[in-house]
Structure formats: C-alpha cells, structure tokens
Short mmCIF file of C-alpha atoms in Angstrom, two decimals:
data_model
loop_
_atom_site.label_atom_id
_atom_site.label_comp_id
_atom_site.label_asym_id
_atom_site.label_seq_id
_atom_site.Cartn_x
_atom_site.Cartn_y
_atom_site.Cartn_z
CA MET R 83 34.25 -32.10 34.45
CA LYS R 84 34.84 -28.60 35.76
CA ILE R 85 32.90 -26.78 38.43
CA GLN R 86 32.77 -23.03 37.93
CA ARG R 87 33.09 -20.51 40.74
CA HIS R 88 30.31 -17.98 41.04
CA GLY R 89 29.09 -15.48 43.57
CA ALA R 90 26.11 -16.86 45.43
CA VAL R 91 25.19 -20.49 45.20
CA LEU R 92 23.80 -20.53 48.70
CA GLY R 93 24.08 -16.95 49.85
CA LEU R 94 25.38 -17.74 53.34
CA VAL R 95 28.73 -19.45 53.04
CA ALA R 96 29.45 -19.05 56.72
CA ALA R 97 26.57 -21.39 57.51
CA SER R 98 27.91 -24.21 55.36
CA ALA R 99 29.42 -26.16 58.25
CA LEU R 100 26.00 -26.37 59.88
CA LEU R 101 24.15 -27.72 56.86
CA LEU R 102 25.29 -31.30 56.78
CA GLY R 103 24.99 -34.56 58.66
CA ALA R 104 27.37 -37.46 59.15
CA CYS R 105 28.68 -40.33 57.04
CA GLY R 106 28.42 -44.05 57.71
CA SER R 107 30.59 -47.02 56.80
CA ASP R 108 30.16 -50.67 55.99
CA ASN R 109 30.05 -51.37 59.70
CA ASN R 110 27.45 -48.68 60.28
CA ALA R 111 25.14 -48.72 57.29
CA GLY R 112 22.81 -46.13 58.72
CA GLY R 113 25.48 -43.49 59.34
CA THR R 114 26.15 -41.77 62.61
CA GLY R 115 23.81 -38.82 62.04
CA GLY R 116 22.80 -36.04 64.33
CA ASN R 117 26.04 -34.13 64.85
CA THR R 118 26.35 -31.36 62.28
CA THR R 119 28.78 -29.00 63.99
CA SER R 120 32.11 -28.45 62.26
CA ASN R 121 35.24 -29.15 64.29
CA ALA R 122 37.42 -26.99 62.03
CA ALA R 123 38.46 -24.54 64.73
CA SER R 124 39.55 -27.28 67.14
CA VAL R 125 42.02 -29.02 64.80
CA PRO R 126 45.63 -27.83 65.09
CA VAL R 127 47.71 -27.55 61.91
CA GLU R 128 51.37 -28.51 62.16
CA CYS R 129 52.94 -26.29 59.52
CA GLY R 130 56.41 -26.92 58.18
CA GLY R 131 58.31 -29.18 55.84
CA LYS R 132 58.34 -28.68 52.10
CA THR R 133 57.35 -25.13 51.20
CA LYS R 134 55.93 -25.85 47.73
CA LEU R 135 53.85 -28.94 47.04
CA ASN R 136 52.88 -30.18 43.59
CA ALA R 137 49.67 -32.00 42.72
CA GLU R 138 47.79 -32.87 39.55
CA GLY R 139 44.60 -34.47 38.34
CA SER R 140 40.84 -34.02 38.33
CA SER R 141 39.58 -30.74 36.91
CA ALA R 142 36.36 -31.30 38.90
CA GLN R 143 38.06 -30.14 42.08
CA LYS R 144 40.18 -27.31 40.67
CA ASN R 145 38.15 -24.49 42.23
CA ALA R 146 38.00 -26.37 45.52
CA VAL R 147 41.78 -26.80 45.52
CA ASP R 148 42.17 -23.07 44.83
CA ALA R 149 40.14 -22.38 47.97
CA PHE R 150 42.19 -24.93 49.92
CA VAL R 151 45.45 -23.27 48.84
CA GLN R 152 44.25 -19.87 50.06
CA ALA R 153 43.32 -21.35 53.43
CA TYR R 154 46.65 -23.25 53.59
CA GLN R 155 48.65 -20.08 52.94
CA ALA R 156 46.65 -18.24 55.61
CA ALA R 157 47.37 -21.00 58.14
CA CYS R 158 50.98 -21.57 57.13
CA PRO R 159 52.57 -18.36 55.72
CA GLY R 160 55.27 -18.87 53.11
CA VAL R 161 53.92 -22.12 51.65
CA ASP R 162 52.27 -22.91 48.32
CA LEU R 163 50.73 -25.75 46.33
CA ALA R 164 50.70 -25.83 42.52
CA TYR R 165 47.77 -27.83 41.13
CA ASN R 166 47.55 -28.84 37.46
CA PRO R 167 43.94 -29.77 36.49
CA SER R 168 45.10 -32.15 33.76
CA GLY R 169 42.44 -34.79 34.40
CA SER R 170 42.11 -37.84 36.60
CA GLY R 171 44.11 -40.15 34.34
CA ALA R 172 47.12 -37.86 34.31
CA GLY R 173 46.82 -37.31 38.05
CA VAL R 174 47.02 -41.04 38.77
CA LYS R 175 49.76 -41.62 36.21
CA ASN R 176 52.00 -38.84 37.46
CA PHE R 177 51.43 -39.63 41.13
CA ASN R 178 52.41 -43.23 40.47
CA ALA R 179 55.48 -42.01 38.58
CA GLY R 180 56.53 -39.91 41.58
CA GLN R 181 56.23 -36.63 39.65
CA VAL R 182 53.70 -35.04 42.03
CA ASP R 183 53.17 -35.22 45.78
CA PHE R 184 49.56 -36.35 45.49
CA GLY R 185 47.07 -36.98 42.72
CA GLY R 186 43.45 -35.93 42.26
CA SER R 187 41.00 -38.38 40.71
CA ASP R 188 37.26 -38.70 40.05
CA SER R 189 37.56 -42.37 40.99
CA ALA R 190 39.65 -44.44 43.38
CA LEU R 191 42.73 -46.33 42.21
CA LYS R 192 41.79 -49.46 40.28
CA GLU R 193 42.79 -52.76 41.83
CA GLY R 194 45.67 -54.36 39.97
CA ALA R 195 48.20 -52.37 37.97
CA GLU R 196 47.25 -48.92 39.31
CA THR R 197 47.29 -49.99 42.94
CA GLU R 198 50.54 -51.91 42.48
CA ALA R 199 52.23 -48.95 40.77
CA ALA R 200 51.08 -46.65 43.58
CA ALA R 201 52.51 -48.99 46.22
CA LYS R 202 55.83 -49.07 44.37
CA ARG R 203 55.87 -45.27 44.27
CA CYS R 204 55.17 -45.23 48.02
CA GLN R 205 58.22 -47.39 48.83
CA THR R 206 56.15 -50.62 48.96
CA ASN R 207 53.50 -48.99 51.19
CA PRO R 208 49.84 -48.76 50.16
CA ALA R 209 48.43 -45.55 48.70
CA TRP R 210 45.23 -44.23 50.26
CA ASN R 211 42.22 -42.79 48.44
CA LEU R 212 40.87 -39.84 50.45
CA PRO R 213 37.56 -38.35 49.18
CA LEU R 214 37.88 -34.64 49.90
CA VAL R 215 35.55 -32.89 47.45
CA PHE R 216 31.88 -33.62 46.77
CA GLY R 217 29.81 -31.95 44.04
CA PRO R 218 26.13 -32.46 43.17
CA VAL R 219 24.98 -33.06 39.59
CA ALA R 220 21.75 -31.36 38.51
CA VAL R 221 19.22 -32.64 36.01
CA GLY R 222 18.75 -29.25 34.38
CA TYR R 223 15.96 -28.42 31.95
CA LYS R 224 14.14 -25.59 30.19
CA VAL R 225 10.45 -25.99 29.41
CA SER R 226 8.17 -22.97 29.04
CA GLY R 227 5.51 -22.96 31.74
CA VAL R 228 7.13 -25.77 33.75
CA ASP R 229 8.92 -24.25 36.73
CA SER R 230 8.73 -27.37 38.90
CA LEU R 231 9.43 -30.91 37.72
CA VAL R 232 9.79 -34.23 39.51
CA LEU R 233 11.68 -37.15 37.97
CA ASP R 234 12.73 -40.54 39.27
CA ALA R 235 15.74 -42.52 38.08
CA LYS R 236 13.68 -44.89 35.94
CA THR R 237 11.98 -42.08 34.03
CA THR R 238 15.25 -40.14 33.72
CA ALA R 239 16.89 -43.25 32.25
CA ALA R 240 14.01 -43.56 29.79
CA ILE R 241 14.41 -39.92 28.74
CA PHE R 242 18.16 -40.19 28.20
CA SER R 243 17.82 -43.45 26.25
CA GLY R 244 15.06 -42.09 24.01
CA THR R 245 12.20 -44.24 25.29
CA VAL R 246 10.33 -41.26 26.72
CA LYS R 247 10.22 -38.64 23.96
CA LYS R 248 7.54 -36.12 24.95
CA TRP R 249 7.23 -33.86 27.98
CA ASN R 250 3.62 -34.96 28.47
CA ASP R 251 4.52 -38.65 28.41
CA PRO R 252 2.44 -40.63 30.95
CA ALA R 253 5.58 -41.59 32.89
CA ILE R 254 6.40 -37.92 33.54
CA LYS R 255 2.79 -36.98 34.17
CA ALA R 256 2.48 -39.72 36.80
CA LEU R 257 5.26 -38.07 38.83
CA ASN R 258 3.91 -34.55 38.52
CA GLY R 259 0.27 -34.76 39.60
CA SER R 260 -1.90 -32.04 38.13
CA ALA R 261 0.98 -30.08 36.55
CA THR R 262 0.39 -28.98 32.97
CA LEU R 263 3.05 -30.55 30.76
CA PRO R 264 3.31 -29.55 27.09
CA ASP R 265 2.98 -31.82 24.07
CA LYS R 266 6.56 -30.98 23.16
CA ASP R 267 9.51 -33.10 22.07
CA ILE R 268 12.23 -33.61 24.67
CA ALA R 269 15.61 -32.38 23.42
CA VAL R 270 18.33 -34.38 25.20
CA ILE R 271 21.69 -32.59 25.46
CA TYR R 272 24.68 -34.64 26.59
CA ARG R 273 28.43 -34.22 27.02
CA SER R 274 30.21 -35.06 23.76
CA ASP R 275 33.67 -35.08 25.38
CA GLU R 276 34.85 -37.68 27.87
CA SER R 277 33.56 -36.68 31.28
CA GLY R 278 33.50 -37.95 34.83
CA THR R 279 30.10 -36.28 35.08
CA THR R 280 28.80 -38.56 32.32
CA ASP R 281 30.31 -41.61 33.98
CA ASN R 282 28.74 -40.89 37.35
CA PHE R 283 25.38 -39.95 35.81
CA GLN R 284 25.21 -43.24 33.91
CA LYS R 285 26.28 -45.19 36.99
CA TYR R 286 23.50 -43.51 38.96
CA LEU R 287 20.96 -44.43 36.26
CA LYS R 288 22.25 -48.01 36.25
CA VAL R 289 22.02 -48.43 40.02
CA ALA R 290 18.75 -46.59 40.59
CA GLY R 291 16.94 -46.60 37.27
CA GLY R 292 17.64 -49.85 35.45
CA TRP R 293 19.83 -48.20 32.79
CA THR R 294 21.15 -50.86 30.42
CA LYS R 295 23.22 -48.71 28.07
CA GLY R 296 26.43 -49.00 30.07
CA ASP R 297 28.56 -46.46 31.88
CA GLY R 298 31.92 -44.82 31.30
CA LYS R 299 33.05 -41.33 30.39
CA GLN R 300 31.33 -41.36 26.99
CA PHE R 301 27.55 -40.93 26.89
CA LYS R 302 25.92 -44.16 25.66
CA GLY R 303 22.23 -43.25 25.56
CA GLY R 304 22.14 -43.13 21.77
CA VAL R 305 19.84 -40.08 21.67
CA GLY R 306 20.13 -36.31 21.62
CA GLU R 307 22.79 -33.76 20.72
CA GLY R 308 26.28 -33.62 22.18
CA LYS R 309 28.00 -30.46 23.39
CA GLU R 310 31.51 -30.03 24.75
CA LYS R 311 32.21 -29.32 28.40
CA SER R 312 29.82 -28.41 31.16
CA ALA R 313 29.47 -24.85 29.88
CA GLY R 314 28.48 -26.16 26.46
CA VAL R 315 25.63 -28.39 27.63
CA ALA R 316 24.28 -25.81 30.09
CA GLN R 317 24.32 -23.03 27.50
CA ALA R 318 22.63 -25.28 24.95
CA VAL R 319 19.78 -26.15 27.31
CA GLY R 320 19.36 -22.50 28.23
CA SER R 321 18.75 -21.67 24.56
CA ILE R 322 16.37 -24.54 23.64
CA ASP R 323 12.79 -24.74 24.90
CA GLY R 324 12.17 -28.39 25.75
CA ALA R 325 15.80 -29.31 26.47
CA ILE R 326 17.25 -31.36 29.33
CA THR R 327 20.77 -32.32 30.43
CA TYR R 328 22.90 -33.47 33.36
CA VAL R 329 25.44 -30.91 34.60
CA GLU R 330 27.21 -29.73 37.72
CA TRP R 331 25.03 -27.69 40.07
CA SER R 332 26.88 -24.39 39.59
CA PHE R 333 26.58 -24.52 35.80
CA ALA R 334 22.84 -25.13 36.02
CA GLN R 335 22.49 -22.11 38.29
CA ASP R 336 24.80 -19.88 36.28
CA ASN R 337 22.70 -20.55 33.17
CA LYS R 338 19.40 -20.15 35.06
CA LEU R 339 18.23 -23.66 34.24
CA SER R 340 15.33 -25.20 36.12
CA ILE R 341 16.50 -28.18 38.19
CA ALA R 342 14.40 -31.31 38.50
CA LYS R 343 13.60 -32.73 41.91
CA ILE R 344 14.47 -36.41 42.30
CA ASP R 345 12.06 -38.93 43.81
CA SER R 346 13.92 -42.04 44.95
CA GLY R 347 10.81 -43.55 46.53
CA ALA R 348 10.33 -41.37 49.61
CA GLY R 349 9.08 -38.21 47.93
CA ALA R 350 10.49 -35.49 45.70
CA VAL R 351 13.80 -34.00 46.85
CA GLU R 352 15.13 -30.62 45.76
CA LEU R 353 18.86 -30.22 45.20
CA THR R 354 20.26 -28.26 48.15
CA ALA R 355 23.38 -28.45 50.29
CA GLU R 356 21.28 -30.12 52.98
CA SER R 357 19.85 -32.80 50.69
CA ALA R 358 23.21 -33.53 49.08
CA GLY R 359 24.79 -33.72 52.54
CA LYS R 360 22.18 -36.25 53.58
CA ALA R 361 23.22 -38.47 50.67
CA ILE R 362 26.81 -38.36 51.91
CA ASP R 363 25.41 -39.14 55.37
CA GLY R 364 24.15 -42.48 54.05
CA ALA R 365 27.33 -43.42 52.19
CA LYS R 366 29.31 -46.53 53.02
CA ILE R 367 33.08 -46.98 52.93
CA LYS R 368 34.25 -50.12 51.16
CA GLY R 369 37.98 -49.46 51.57
CA GLU R 370 39.82 -50.85 54.57
CA GLY R 371 41.18 -48.78 57.44
CA ASN R 372 42.23 -45.31 56.29
CA ASN R 373 41.76 -46.12 52.61
CA LEU R 374 38.41 -44.32 52.34
CA VAL R 375 37.10 -45.72 49.07
CA LEU R 376 33.38 -44.95 48.78
CA ASP R 377 30.70 -47.45 47.87
CA LEU R 378 28.96 -45.15 45.38
CA ASP R 379 26.07 -47.58 45.01
CA SER R 380 25.13 -46.76 48.60
CA ILE R 381 24.68 -43.12 47.54
CA TYR R 382 23.08 -43.67 44.14
CA GLY R 383 20.70 -46.32 45.40
CA SER R 384 19.63 -44.52 48.56
CA LYS R 385 15.89 -44.22 49.18
CA ALA R 386 16.28 -42.09 52.30
CA ALA R 387 13.76 -39.29 52.66
CA GLY R 388 15.27 -35.90 51.94
CA SER R 389 18.40 -37.34 50.28
CA TYR R 390 19.60 -36.07 46.88
CA PRO R 391 21.53 -39.04 45.46
CA LEU R 392 23.24 -37.69 42.32
CA LEU R 393 26.74 -36.71 43.46
CA LEU R 394 30.35 -36.75 42.32
CA ALA R 395 33.27 -37.36 44.66
CA THR R 396 36.91 -36.65 43.95
CA TYR R 397 39.79 -38.30 45.77
CA GLU R 398 43.24 -37.17 46.83
CA ILE R 399 45.59 -40.11 46.29
CA VAL R 400 48.41 -40.07 48.84
CA CYS R 401 51.08 -42.36 50.22
CA SER R 402 50.23 -43.88 53.58
CA LYS R 403 54.00 -44.05 54.15
CA GLY R 404 57.01 -43.54 51.93
CA TYR R 405 57.29 -39.77 51.67
CA ASP R 406 60.42 -38.03 52.87
CA ALA R 407 59.86 -36.24 56.19
CA ASP R 408 59.48 -32.74 54.72
CA THR R 409 56.96 -33.84 52.10
CA ALA R 410 54.94 -35.87 54.59
CA LYS R 411 54.69 -32.92 56.98
CA ALA R 412 53.57 -30.52 54.25
CA VAL R 413 51.05 -32.96 52.72
CA LYS R 414 49.52 -33.52 56.15
CA ALA R 415 49.33 -29.79 56.86
CA PHE R 416 47.69 -29.04 53.50
CA LEU R 417 45.12 -31.84 53.80
CA THR R 418 44.32 -30.89 57.41
CA VAL R 419 43.55 -27.33 56.33
CA ALA R 420 41.62 -28.54 53.27
CA ALA R 421 39.41 -30.77 55.40
CA THR R 422 38.68 -28.06 57.98
CA THR R 423 38.94 -24.29 57.42
CA GLY R 424 39.32 -24.83 53.67
CA GLN R 425 35.74 -26.11 53.51
CA ALA R 426 34.25 -22.71 54.33
CA GLN R 427 34.33 -21.43 50.74
CA LEU R 428 33.17 -24.58 48.94
CA ALA R 429 29.44 -23.92 48.92
CA ASP R 430 30.09 -20.69 47.03
CA ALA R 431 31.64 -22.73 44.22
CA GLY R 432 28.89 -25.35 43.90
CA TYR R 433 30.45 -28.03 46.11
CA VAL R 434 29.11 -29.64 49.30
CA PRO R 435 31.17 -29.06 52.48
CA LEU R 436 32.17 -32.20 54.35
CA PRO R 437 29.78 -33.59 56.96
CA LYS R 438 31.41 -33.61 60.37
CA ALA R 439 31.59 -37.37 60.87
CA PHE R 440 33.13 -37.79 57.42
CA GLN R 441 35.52 -34.95 58.21
CA ASP R 442 36.56 -36.87 61.34
CA LYS R 443 37.30 -40.02 59.31
CA LEU R 444 39.36 -37.99 56.85
CA LEU R 445 41.34 -36.25 59.57
CA THR R 446 42.11 -39.60 61.20
CA ALA R 447 43.56 -40.81 57.90
CA VAL R 448 45.53 -37.61 57.33
CA LYS R 449 47.04 -37.79 60.80
CA ALA R 450 48.18 -41.36 60.11
CA ILE R 451 50.23 -40.43 57.01
CA ALA R 452 53.89 -41.04 57.78
#
C-alpha cells in the first residue's frame, strides 16, 4: 500500500491538531475523550547522537516519514534519516537482523519467531510496536447519478463476495432511502498484488460484516477484476461507470471517486479527519506497558456514532533497550518530532494526525527507550 501526497486533502492543515479526540486502552474501553488540543509545542526534543539514522519497511507510511524527516531536520540541524519503503516484511526482517535502526510495518510483530528474533537483536530486551501513522481506507465508487451512497459492512461484504450484484439490489436500497439507484451491474475492482490495504479491508469485513472468505494480503472475494497498486484500482474505478473498490483516501480523492458513507449501526458516517479520529479514539491497546499493539477489532467493530471504522495503522518497531547510546538518543529525538511537530503535514497527504491522548501514550513510550 502507498499513500500519495497531494495538495489539499483537507484544505487547512494547520487545524489538523484540533480535529481529533483521544484514544482508550483495555483498561479504559471508552477512551479518554474530550481533550483535542495538541501538545506538540510543549514537548522538548533532545537532539544529538547518531547523525544519520536508517529505517526500512512499510510503503504505506513513506510520505508520512518524508514529512517527519523534514520536521526532524528543522528541529535538529545536521541530522538525517534514510527510509527504504521496501515493504513490511523486509522492514521486520532487516530490523531483526540489526541492519536498520527501526522497522516500519503494517502489523505488529508476530508472537513467536519474529518477537524472539527482535528480542535477540535488542540484546535480549523486548522490541516495542509503536503505531505512529494512521490512514483511512475509502470505499470508492463511480455510478452515474449517484453522488451519495450509504453502505454497511454486511452489504459491502456481500458486494465484494459477489452476492449483491446490482446497484439497485434491495440490500443497497434499504440503506439509501428514496435514492434512485440504477439497474446496473456492480463492477468490483480489487488489488491484484499483495497489499496491506486488502488485508485490513478483509479483516474489517470479517469483524463487522460477517465476511467468510478469509483475510490476508491477497483478495479472496472471488469476484471482480484485479488491478495493481492503489493507483491502478482507483484509475480503473474512475473509468468504469458502476465500479467500486477499496483504496486509500488520497487515491480516491485524487481520482475524483465518490466515497461511500459507512453505517455501523448508529447512522451513516462520512469519511473525514474527524470521523477517522473518532475511530482511533475508541481503539484499545492489547500490548502491555509501552508495547502499544492495537486491538484492531475494537476499531473495525465500533458502533460509535460519528466514527469511521475503516483504518490502517503502521508501526515503528524499536528496541526498548539495547541500542548504543548515540543510536538511542537519535531514535528518541526522531520519534519525538514525528509524534509532535511532524504531525502537522499529515492531513495533506491523506493520513490522520494523532489524537492527543494517543500522542501522550506514544511519547511516554518514546521517552522510555534506553
């Protein structure tokens, strides 16, 4: 998955820190809520240590990391970070092999061999999974005369498994009141290449919509036409009347696709920074202590009013301890900037800036790296 940078996803990037709520944990299932003010300006950055960091992994966060590097260099002149968007698998593998200072991944380290290898790389100390970048996934479509569409997870699952085949199917009509829906075949477009977007989309359908086709990075719906990469599926939908796909928010906007509202049981919700932030607000942490592994089911299965539940999260995988002193200092400085001032440009690239309470959890973990 790759999120493309473009000029005006929200229009007012400077307001991004005010758009979002707070994030809960297993011990606080309802989230903390209420406080939406960024604390970016109040967090000191201790520059120093290694002048050039190396990281590798998820292509989903590449544009976010580019923004973080710019903010890091502004805060700490003379430093740099080289990021190779080689994919989550390579990021984990090369972090565990000690070839990069931290890894980027669309999913947390798997218990067992991956976690054990990471601990060995970190001098017998645990590695932490720190979710730093969140990106919404749009259900994008193009249907002449249909500028507004509401779908729920069950109906979306039926569309992408071929059970619902027509745009005027009763299941779609039931969600869209008096809207005029055409007697037109639905053209499903899916990612033909392995994709974290596909994996998260299918997991969402499984949790919220009763999807029985399975998950994973290959699409398993058994219907439609495959296209490579996010650009490929978005461009295909933009050229086919009656088409639908799942794709990162920025690609849907860049290709002028209509975006379905999602009804999780409390009314239709439009994809916005606010609604995506509210989904993060309801997320739970299933990792222990500063290992901030998300319980994605708590996002995908949320029925909270005003919450848009279809999100991706990417993690930075770091050593809790075990770095040399110069590397530890630089990693902490970079991540501190990334979690604070580095968030200011994310909305312009189709990401969701961190809610303040989640930002606080992340900064606590970063400060504890030794």
